[in-house]
PDB file of C-alpha atoms in Angstrom:
ATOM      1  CA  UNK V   1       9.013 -36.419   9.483  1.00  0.00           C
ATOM      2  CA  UNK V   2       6.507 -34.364  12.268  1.00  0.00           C
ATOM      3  CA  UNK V   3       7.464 -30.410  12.261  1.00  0.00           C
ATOM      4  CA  UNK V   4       7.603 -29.475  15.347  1.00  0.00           C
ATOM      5  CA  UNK V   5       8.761 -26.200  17.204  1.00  0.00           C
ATOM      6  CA  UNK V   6      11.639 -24.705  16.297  1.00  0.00           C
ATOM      7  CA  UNK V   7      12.359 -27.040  13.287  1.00  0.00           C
ATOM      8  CA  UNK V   8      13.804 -25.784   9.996  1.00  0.00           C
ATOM      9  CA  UNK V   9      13.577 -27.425   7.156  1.00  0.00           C
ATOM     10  CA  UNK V  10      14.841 -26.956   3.566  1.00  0.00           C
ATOM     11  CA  UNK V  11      12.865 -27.116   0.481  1.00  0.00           C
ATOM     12  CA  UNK V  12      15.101 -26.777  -2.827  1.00  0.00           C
ATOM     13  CA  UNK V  13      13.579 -25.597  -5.227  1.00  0.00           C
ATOM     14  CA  UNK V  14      16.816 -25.286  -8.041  1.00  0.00           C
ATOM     15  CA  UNK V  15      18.982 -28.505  -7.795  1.00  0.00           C
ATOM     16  CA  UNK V  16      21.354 -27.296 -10.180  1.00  0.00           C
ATOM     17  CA  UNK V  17      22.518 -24.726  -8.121  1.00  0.00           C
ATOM     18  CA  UNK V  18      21.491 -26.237  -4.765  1.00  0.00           C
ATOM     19  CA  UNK V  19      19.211 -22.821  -3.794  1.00  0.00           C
ATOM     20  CA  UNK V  20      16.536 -23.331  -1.635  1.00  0.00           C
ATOM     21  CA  UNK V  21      14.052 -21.727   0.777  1.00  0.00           C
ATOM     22  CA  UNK V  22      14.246 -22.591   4.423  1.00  0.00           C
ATOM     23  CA  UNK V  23      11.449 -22.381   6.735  1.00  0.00           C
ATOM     24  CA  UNK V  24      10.908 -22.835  10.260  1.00  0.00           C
ATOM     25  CA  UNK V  25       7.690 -23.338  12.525  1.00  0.00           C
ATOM     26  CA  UNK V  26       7.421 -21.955  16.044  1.00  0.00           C
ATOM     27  CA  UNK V  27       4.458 -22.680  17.735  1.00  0.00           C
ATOM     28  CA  UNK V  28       5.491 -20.577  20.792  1.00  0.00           C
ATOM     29  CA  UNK V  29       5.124 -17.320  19.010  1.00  0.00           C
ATOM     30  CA  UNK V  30       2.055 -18.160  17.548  1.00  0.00           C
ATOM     31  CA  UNK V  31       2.111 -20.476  14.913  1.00  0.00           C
ATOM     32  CA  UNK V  32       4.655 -18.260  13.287  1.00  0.00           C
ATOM     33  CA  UNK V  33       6.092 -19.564   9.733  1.00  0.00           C
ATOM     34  CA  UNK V  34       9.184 -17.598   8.360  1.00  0.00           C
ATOM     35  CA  UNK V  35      10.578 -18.348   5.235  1.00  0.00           C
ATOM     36  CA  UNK V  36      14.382 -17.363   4.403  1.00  0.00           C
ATOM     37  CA  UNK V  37      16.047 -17.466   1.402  1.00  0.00           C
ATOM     38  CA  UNK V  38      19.285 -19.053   0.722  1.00  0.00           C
ATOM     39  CA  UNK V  39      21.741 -21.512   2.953  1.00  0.00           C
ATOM     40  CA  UNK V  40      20.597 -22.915   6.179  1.00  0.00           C
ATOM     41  CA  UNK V  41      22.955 -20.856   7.985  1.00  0.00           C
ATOM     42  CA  UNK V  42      20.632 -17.977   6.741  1.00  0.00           C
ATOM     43  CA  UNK V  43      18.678 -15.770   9.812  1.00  0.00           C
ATOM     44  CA  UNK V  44      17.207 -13.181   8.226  1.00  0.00           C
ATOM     45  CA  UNK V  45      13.534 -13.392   7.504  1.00  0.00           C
ATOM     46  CA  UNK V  46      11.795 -12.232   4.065  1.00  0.00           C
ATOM     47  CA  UNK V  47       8.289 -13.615   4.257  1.00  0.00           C
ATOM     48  CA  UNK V  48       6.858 -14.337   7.796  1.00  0.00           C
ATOM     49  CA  UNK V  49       3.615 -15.554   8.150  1.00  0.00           C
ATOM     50  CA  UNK V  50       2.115 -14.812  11.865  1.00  0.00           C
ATOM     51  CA  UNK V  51      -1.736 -15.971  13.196  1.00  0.00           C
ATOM     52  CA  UNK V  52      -2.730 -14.610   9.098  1.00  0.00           C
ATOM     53  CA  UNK V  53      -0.902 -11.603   8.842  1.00  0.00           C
ATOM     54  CA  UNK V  54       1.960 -11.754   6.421  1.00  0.00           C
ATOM     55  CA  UNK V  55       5.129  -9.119   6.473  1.00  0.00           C
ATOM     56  CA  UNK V  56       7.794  -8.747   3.906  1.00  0.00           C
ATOM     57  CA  UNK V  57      11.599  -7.224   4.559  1.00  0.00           C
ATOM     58  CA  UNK V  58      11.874  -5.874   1.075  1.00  0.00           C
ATOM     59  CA  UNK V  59      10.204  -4.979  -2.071  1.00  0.00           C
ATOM     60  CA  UNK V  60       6.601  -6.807  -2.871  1.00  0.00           C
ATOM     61  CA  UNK V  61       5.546  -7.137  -6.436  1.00  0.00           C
ATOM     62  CA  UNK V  62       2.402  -8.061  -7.781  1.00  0.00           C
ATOM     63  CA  UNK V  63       1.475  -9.026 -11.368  1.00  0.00           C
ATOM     64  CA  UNK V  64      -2.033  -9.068 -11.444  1.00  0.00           C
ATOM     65  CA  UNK V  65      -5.015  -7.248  -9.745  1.00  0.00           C
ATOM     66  CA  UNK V  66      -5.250  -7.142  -6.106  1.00  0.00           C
ATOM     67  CA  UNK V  67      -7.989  -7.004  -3.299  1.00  0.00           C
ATOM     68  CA  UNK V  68      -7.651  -5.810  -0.399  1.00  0.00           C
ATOM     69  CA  UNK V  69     -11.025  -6.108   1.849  1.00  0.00           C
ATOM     70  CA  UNK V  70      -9.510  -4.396   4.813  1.00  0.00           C
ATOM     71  CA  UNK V  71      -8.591  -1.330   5.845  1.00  0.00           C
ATOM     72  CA  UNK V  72      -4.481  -0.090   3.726  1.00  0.00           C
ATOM     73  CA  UNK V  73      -2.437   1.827   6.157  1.00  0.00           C
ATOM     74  CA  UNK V  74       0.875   3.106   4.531  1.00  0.00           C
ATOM     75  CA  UNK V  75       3.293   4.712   6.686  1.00  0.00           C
ATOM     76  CA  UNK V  76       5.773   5.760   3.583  1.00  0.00           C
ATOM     77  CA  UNK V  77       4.564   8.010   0.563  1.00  0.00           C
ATOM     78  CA  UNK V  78       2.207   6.310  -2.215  1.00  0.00           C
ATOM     79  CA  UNK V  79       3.244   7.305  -5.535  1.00  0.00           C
ATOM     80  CA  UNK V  80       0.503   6.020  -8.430  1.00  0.00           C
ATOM     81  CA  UNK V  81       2.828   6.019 -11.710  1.00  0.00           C
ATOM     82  CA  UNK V  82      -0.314   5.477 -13.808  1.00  0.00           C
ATOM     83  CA  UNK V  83      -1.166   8.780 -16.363  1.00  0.00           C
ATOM     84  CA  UNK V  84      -4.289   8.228 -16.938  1.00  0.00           C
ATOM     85  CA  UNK V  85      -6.105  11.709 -17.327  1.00  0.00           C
ATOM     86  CA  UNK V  86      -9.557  12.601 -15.447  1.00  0.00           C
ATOM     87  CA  UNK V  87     -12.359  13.748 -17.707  1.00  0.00           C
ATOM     88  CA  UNK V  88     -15.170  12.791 -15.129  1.00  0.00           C
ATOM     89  CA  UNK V  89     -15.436  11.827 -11.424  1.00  0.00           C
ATOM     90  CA  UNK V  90     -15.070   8.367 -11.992  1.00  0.00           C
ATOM     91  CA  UNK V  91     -11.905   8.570 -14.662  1.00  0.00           C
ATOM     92  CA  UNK V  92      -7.887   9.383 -13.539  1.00  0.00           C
ATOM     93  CA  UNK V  93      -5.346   7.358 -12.625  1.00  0.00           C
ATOM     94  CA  UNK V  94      -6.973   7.907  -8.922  1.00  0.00           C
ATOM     95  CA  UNK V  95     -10.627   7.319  -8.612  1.00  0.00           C
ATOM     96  CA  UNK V  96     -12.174   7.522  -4.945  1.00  0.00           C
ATOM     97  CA  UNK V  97     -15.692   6.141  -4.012  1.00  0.00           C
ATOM     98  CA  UNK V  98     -15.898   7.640  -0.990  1.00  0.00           C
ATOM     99  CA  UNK V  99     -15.237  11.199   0.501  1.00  0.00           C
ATOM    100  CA  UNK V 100     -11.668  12.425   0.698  1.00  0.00           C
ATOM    101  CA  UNK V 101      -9.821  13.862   3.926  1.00  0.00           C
ATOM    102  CA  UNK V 102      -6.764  15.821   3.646  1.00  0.00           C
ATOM    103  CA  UNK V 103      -5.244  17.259   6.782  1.00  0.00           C
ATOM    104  CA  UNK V 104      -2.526  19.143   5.359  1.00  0.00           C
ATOM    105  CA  UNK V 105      -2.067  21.415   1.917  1.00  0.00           C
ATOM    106  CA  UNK V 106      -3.399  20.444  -1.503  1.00  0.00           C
ATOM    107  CA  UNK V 107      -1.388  21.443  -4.724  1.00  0.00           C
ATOM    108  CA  UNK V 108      -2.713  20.530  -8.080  1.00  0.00           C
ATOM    109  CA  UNK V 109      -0.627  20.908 -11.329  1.00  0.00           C
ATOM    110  CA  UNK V 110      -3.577  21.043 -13.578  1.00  0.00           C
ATOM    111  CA  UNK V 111      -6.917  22.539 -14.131  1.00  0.00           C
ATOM    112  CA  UNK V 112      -9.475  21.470 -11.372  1.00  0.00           C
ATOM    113  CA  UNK V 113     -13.242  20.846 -12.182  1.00  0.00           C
ATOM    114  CA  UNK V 114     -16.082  20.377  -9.382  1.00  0.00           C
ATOM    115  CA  UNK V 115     -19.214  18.858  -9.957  1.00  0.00           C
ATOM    116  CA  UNK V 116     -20.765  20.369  -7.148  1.00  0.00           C
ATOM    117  CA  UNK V 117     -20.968  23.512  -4.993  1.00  0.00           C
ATOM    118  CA  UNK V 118     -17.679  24.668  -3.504  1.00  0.00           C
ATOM    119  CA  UNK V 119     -17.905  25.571   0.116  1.00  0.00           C
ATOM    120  CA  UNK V 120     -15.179  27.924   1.676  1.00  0.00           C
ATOM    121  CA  UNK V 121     -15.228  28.275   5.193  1.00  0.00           C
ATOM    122  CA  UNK V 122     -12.092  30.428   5.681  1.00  0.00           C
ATOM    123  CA  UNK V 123     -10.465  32.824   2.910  1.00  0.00           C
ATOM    124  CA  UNK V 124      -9.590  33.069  -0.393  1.00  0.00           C
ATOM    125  CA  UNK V 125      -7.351  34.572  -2.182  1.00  0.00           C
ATOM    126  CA  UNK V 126      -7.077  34.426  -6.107  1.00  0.00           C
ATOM    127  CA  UNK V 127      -3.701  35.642  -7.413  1.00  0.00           C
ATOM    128  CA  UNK V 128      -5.063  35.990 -10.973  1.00  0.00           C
ATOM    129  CA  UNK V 129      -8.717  36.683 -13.140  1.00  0.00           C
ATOM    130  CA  UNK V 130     -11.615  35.222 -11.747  1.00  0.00           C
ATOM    131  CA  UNK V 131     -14.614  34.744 -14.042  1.00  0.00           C
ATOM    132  CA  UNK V 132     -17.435  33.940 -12.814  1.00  0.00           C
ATOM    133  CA  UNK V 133     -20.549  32.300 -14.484  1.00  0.00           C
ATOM    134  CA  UNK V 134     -24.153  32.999 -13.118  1.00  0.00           C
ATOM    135  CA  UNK V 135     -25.351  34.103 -10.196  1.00  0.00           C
ATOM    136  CA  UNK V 136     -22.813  35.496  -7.599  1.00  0.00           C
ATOM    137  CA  UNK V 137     -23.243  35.643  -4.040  1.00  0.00           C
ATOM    138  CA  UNK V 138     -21.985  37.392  -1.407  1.00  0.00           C
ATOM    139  CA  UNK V 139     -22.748  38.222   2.176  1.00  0.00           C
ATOM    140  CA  UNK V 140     -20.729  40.236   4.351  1.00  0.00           C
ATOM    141  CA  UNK V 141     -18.321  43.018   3.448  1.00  0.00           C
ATOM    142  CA  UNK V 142     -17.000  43.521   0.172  1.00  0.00           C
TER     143      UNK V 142
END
């Protein structure tokens, strides 16, 4: 049998209990594959495949590593459940290659550690001791 556009077909996949996946090809929107789980008279869409870009309606889970070679845009939060701790720049249940932007406010629950210089460029305000280490700088009025 040829698949042609608009066709559905169903592939079981558990005799026993007669469940199966049903997909349908649409050349007129672009080659576009859905795949929908459960009876024929199913409409809703859980895995659609369009001109290589894939889209889920629901919850993906993956059980081994993955790659991603382009850019990740989220539009929801990210939460990383991982608890690894941070001991050096490239340990933590977070580790960035590259440079990090934040646009709004940063709030860390534990001790922070730079390996660099720390550049202010607006002020500071320290609500408890400061002790400072070496040399101390500062120009302007104190």
């Amino acid at each position: 049998m040829g698949v042609t556009d608009d066709t559905w077909i169903l592939s079981r996949t558990n005799r026993a209990t007669d469940y199966g996946i049903i997909y349908k090809y649409d050349a007129a929107d672009g080659d576009t594959i859905e795949f929908v789980g459960g009876a024929p008279s199913s409409t809703t869409a859980w895995v659609r495949l369009d001109d290589g870009a894939a889209s889920f309606d629901g919850d993906l889970t993956v059980g081994g590593d993955t790659d991603i070679t382009g850019a990740l845009n989220v539009t929801g939060a990210v939460t990383i459940l991982d608890t690894t701790a941070s001991s050096t720049v490239g340990t933590g249940a977070l580790v960035v290659s590259g440079g990090v932007g934040i646009s709004g406010a940063l709030y860390v629950g534990g001790a922070v550690n730079l390996a660099d210089d720390l550049d202010i460029t607006d002020d500071i305000s320290i609500g408890g001791d400061a002790d400072i280490t070496g040399d101390t700088t500062i120009t302007g009025n104190t």
